[in-house]
Short mmCIF file of C-alpha atoms in Angstrom, two decimals:
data_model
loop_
_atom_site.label_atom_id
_atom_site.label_comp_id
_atom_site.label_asym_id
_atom_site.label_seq_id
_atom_site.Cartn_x
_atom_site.Cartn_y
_atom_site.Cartn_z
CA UNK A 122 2.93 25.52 -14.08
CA UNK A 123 6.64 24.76 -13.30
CA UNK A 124 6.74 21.12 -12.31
CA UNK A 125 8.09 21.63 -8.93
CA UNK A 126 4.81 23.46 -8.07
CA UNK A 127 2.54 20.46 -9.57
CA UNK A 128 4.83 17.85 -7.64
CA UNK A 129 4.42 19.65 -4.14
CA UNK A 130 1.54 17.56 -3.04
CA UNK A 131 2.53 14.35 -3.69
CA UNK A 132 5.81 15.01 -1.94
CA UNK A 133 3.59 16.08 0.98
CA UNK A 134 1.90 12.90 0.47
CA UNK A 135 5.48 10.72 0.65
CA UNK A 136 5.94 12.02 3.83
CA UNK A 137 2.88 11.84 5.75
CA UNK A 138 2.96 8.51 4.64
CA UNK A 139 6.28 7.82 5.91
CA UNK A 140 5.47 9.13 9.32
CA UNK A 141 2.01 7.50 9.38
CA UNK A 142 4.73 4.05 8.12
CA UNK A 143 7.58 4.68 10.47
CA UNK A 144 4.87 4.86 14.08
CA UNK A 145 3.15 1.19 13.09
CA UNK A 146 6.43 -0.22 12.37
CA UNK A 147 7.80 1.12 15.14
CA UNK A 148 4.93 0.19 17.30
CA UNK A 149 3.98 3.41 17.71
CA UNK A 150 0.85 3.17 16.10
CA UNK A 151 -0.32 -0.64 17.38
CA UNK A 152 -2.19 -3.61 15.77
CA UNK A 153 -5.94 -2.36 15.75
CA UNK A 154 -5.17 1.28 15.84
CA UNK A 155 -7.87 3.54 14.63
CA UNK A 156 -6.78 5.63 12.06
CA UNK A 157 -8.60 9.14 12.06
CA UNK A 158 -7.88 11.99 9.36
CA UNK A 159 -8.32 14.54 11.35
CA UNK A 160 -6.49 13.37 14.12
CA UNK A 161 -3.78 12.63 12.11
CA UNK A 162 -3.98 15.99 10.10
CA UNK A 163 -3.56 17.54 13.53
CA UNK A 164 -0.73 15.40 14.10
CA UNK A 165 1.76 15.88 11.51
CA UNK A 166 0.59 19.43 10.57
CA UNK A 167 -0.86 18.77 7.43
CA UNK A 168 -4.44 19.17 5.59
CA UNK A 169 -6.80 16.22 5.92
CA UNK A 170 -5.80 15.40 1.74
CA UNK A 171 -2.29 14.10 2.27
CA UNK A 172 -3.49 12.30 5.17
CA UNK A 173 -6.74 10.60 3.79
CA UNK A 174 -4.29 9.72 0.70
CA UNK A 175 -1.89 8.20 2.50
CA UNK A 176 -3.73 6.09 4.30
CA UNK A 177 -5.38 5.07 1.03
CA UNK A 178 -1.73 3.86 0.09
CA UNK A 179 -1.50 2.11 3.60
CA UNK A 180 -4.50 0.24 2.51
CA UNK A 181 -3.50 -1.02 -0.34
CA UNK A 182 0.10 -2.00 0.84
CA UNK A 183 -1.73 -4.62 3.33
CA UNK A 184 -0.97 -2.55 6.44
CA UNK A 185 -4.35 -1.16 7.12
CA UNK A 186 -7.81 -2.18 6.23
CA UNK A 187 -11.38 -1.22 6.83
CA UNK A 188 -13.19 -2.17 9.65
CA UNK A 189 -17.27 -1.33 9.70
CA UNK A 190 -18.07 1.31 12.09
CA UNK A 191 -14.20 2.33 12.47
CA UNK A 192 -12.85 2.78 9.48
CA UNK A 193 -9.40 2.41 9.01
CA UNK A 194 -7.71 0.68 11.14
CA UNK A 195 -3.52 -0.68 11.42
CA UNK A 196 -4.32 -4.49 10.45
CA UNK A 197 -4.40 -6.50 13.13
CA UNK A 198 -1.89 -9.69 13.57
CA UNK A 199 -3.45 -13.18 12.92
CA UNK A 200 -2.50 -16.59 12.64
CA UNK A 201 -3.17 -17.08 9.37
CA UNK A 202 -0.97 -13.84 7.74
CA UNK A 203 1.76 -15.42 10.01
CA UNK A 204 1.94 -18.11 8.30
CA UNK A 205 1.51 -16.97 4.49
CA UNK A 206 3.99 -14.42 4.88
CA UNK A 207 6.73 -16.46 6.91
CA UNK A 208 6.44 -18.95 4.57
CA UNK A 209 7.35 -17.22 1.31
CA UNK A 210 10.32 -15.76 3.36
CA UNK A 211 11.50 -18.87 3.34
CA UNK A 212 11.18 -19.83 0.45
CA UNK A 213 13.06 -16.17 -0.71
CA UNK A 214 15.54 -15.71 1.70
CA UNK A 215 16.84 -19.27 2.14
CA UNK A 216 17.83 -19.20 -1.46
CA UNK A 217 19.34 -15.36 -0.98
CA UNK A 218 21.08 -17.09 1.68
CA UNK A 219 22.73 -19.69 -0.21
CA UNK A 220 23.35 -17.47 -3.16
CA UNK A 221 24.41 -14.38 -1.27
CA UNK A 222 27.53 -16.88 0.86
CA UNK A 223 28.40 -17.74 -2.93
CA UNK A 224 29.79 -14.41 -4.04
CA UNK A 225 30.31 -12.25 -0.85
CA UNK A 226 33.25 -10.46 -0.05
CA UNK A 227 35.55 -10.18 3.05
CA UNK A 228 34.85 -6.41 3.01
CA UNK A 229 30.67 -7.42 2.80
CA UNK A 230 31.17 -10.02 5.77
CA UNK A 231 33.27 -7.40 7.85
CA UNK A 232 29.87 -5.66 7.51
CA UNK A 233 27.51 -7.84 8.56
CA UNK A 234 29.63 -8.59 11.24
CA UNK A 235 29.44 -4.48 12.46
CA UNK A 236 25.73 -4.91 12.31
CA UNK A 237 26.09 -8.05 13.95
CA UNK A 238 27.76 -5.82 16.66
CA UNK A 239 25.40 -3.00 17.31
CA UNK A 240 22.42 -5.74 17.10
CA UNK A 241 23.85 -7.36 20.16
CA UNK A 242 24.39 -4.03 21.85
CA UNK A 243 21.12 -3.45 21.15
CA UNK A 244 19.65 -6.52 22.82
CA UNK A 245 21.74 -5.46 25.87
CA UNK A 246 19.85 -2.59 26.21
CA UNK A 247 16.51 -3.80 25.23
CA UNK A 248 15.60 -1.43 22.43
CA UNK A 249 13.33 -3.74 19.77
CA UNK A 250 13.49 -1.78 17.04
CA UNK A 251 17.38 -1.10 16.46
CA UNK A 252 17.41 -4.66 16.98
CA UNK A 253 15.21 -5.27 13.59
CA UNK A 254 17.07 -2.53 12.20
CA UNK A 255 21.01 -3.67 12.40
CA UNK A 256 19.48 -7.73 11.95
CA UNK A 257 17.96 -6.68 8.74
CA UNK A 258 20.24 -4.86 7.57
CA UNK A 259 22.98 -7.57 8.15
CA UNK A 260 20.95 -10.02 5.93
CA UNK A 261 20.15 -7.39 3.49
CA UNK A 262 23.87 -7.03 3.24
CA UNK A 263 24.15 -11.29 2.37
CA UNK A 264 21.44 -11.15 0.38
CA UNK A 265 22.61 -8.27 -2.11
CA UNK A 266 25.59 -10.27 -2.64
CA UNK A 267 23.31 -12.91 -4.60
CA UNK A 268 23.31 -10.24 -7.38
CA UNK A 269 19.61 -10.25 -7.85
CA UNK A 270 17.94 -6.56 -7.00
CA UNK A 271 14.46 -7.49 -7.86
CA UNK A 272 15.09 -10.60 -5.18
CA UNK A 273 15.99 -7.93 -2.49
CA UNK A 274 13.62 -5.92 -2.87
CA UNK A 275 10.68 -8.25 -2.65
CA UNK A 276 12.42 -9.35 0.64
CA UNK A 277 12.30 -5.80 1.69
CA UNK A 278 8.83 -5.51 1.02
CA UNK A 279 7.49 -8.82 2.97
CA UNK A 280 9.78 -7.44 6.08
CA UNK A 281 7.80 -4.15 6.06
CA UNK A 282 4.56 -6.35 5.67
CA UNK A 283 5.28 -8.13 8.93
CA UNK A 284 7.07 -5.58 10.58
CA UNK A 285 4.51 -5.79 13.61
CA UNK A 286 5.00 -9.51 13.84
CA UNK A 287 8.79 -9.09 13.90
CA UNK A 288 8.24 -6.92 16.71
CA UNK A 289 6.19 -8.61 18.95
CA UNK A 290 8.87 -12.21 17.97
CA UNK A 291 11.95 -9.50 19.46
CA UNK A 292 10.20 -8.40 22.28
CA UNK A 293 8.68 -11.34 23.66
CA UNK A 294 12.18 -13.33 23.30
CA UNK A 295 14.11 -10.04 25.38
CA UNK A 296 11.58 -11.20 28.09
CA UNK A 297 12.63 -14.67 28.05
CA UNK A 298 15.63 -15.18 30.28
CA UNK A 299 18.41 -16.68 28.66
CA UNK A 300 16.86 -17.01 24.66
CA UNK A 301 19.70 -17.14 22.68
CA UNK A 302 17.68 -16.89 19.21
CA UNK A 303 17.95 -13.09 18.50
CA UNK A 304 21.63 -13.43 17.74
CA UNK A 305 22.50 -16.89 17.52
CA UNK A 306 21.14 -17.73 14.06
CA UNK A 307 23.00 -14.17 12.76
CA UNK A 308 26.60 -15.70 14.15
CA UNK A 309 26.43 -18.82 12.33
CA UNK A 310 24.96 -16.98 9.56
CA UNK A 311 28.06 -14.64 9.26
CA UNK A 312 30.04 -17.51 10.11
CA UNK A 313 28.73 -19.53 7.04
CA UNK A 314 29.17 -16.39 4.40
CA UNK A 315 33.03 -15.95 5.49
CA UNK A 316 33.67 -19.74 4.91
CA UNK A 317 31.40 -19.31 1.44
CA UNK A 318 29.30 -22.35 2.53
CA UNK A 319 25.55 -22.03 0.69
CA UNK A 320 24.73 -24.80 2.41
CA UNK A 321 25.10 -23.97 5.78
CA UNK A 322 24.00 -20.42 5.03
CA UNK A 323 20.45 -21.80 3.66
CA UNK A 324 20.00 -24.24 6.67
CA UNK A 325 20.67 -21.73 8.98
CA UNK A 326 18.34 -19.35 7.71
CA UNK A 327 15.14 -21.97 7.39
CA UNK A 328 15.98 -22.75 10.78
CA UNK A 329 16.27 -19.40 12.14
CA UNK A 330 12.44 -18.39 10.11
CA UNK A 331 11.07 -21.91 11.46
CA UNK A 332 11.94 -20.90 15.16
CA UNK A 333 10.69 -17.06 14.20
CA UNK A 334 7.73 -17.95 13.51
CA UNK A 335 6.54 -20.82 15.97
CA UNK A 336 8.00 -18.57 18.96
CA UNK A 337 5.81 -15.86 17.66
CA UNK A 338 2.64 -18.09 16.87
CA UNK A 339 3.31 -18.98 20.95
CA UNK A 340 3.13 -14.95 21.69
CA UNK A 341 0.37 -14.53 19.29
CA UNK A 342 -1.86 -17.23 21.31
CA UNK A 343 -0.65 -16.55 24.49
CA UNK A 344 -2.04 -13.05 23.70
CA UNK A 345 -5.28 -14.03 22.72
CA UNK A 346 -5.69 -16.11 25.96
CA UNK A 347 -5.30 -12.80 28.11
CA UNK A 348 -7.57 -10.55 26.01
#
């Protein structure tokens, strides 16, 4: 069998998985979400196979678990994740930070600086997820400058992980009059890589994940009070 035939499925596979991928981290597809094959199947035109195996996938990247009586379900956003995960971004992208302002270019920083741009147009007009979008990929820019791909990409992967919680940090902070911390920390960021200090570059970025995360522990509770 040519291998193009045998490799069909899986590819169908990749992208019902991507679609199933791209609604929860878009919020499409919310915290506590009931995942149903056949709903699903239904949904993106497929069998219920490439659809029962993505979500297997799902399940095993952390993004959706098994509840009893439900099945699967888009994991929903606790305290405790919060914590675990924001804390080994710290620990990862404060020194991809300081390495990153090290070696980057002016070409790299005129980058980050477009993103910079159409993050802040972005916040204007109140649209969450081109917000994540351009932010990330302005520090992915920094951080590939540190030279270390394996470094990046485990940063890439704990950003997918807490997608949802980056999402519910952006939007609660666009309904705070007057917050200032969606694009003040990525300024003095940029700011720090142009003037190659890894100093200021680190301490900027522990301060901006410090203030991520207790404004979204506030959301997180104040959400739990009005449930």
């Amino acid at each position: 069998m040519p291998l193009s035939k045998r490799a069909a499925p899986a590819l169908l596979t990749d992208q019902v998985y991507d679609t199933i991928h791209e609604a929860i981290l878009s919020g499409e597809l919310p915290a506590g979400s009931r995942l149903t094959v056949r709903e699903l199947a239904e949904q993106v035109g497929t069998s219920a196979m490439p659809v029962r195996e993505a979500i297997r996938r799902l399940e095993e990247a952390g993004i959706v678990e098994r509840e009893p009586h439900k099945g699967a379900v888009v994991k929903a956003l606790t305290l405790e994740e919060l914590l675990h995960v924001y804390n080994i971004r710290r620990l990862l992208e404060v020194e991809a930070a300081r390495l990153g302002s090290r070696h980057i270019t002016r070409e790299d920083c005129d980058r980050m600086q477009a993103e910079y741009d159409l993050m802040r147009h972005a916040i204007t007009e109140h649209q969450v997820i081109p917000i994540l979008d351009h932010d990330e990929n302005l520090l992915e820019i920094l951080y590939t400058a540190a030279g270390n791909p394996l470094l990046v990409q485990m940063i890439r992967n704990l950003w997918r992980q807490c997608r949802a919680y980056k999402i519910v940090g952006a939007q609660g902070t666009l309904d705070t009059a007057g917050d200032e911390s969606l694009w003040r920390y990525q300024r003095d960021l940029i700011d720090a890589a142009r003037d190659g200090d890894s100093l200021k570059a680190a301490s900027v970025n522990d301060s901006s994940l410090v203030d991520a995360t207790d404004r979204i522990k506030a959301l997180l509770a104040a959400q739990r009070d009005h449930s």
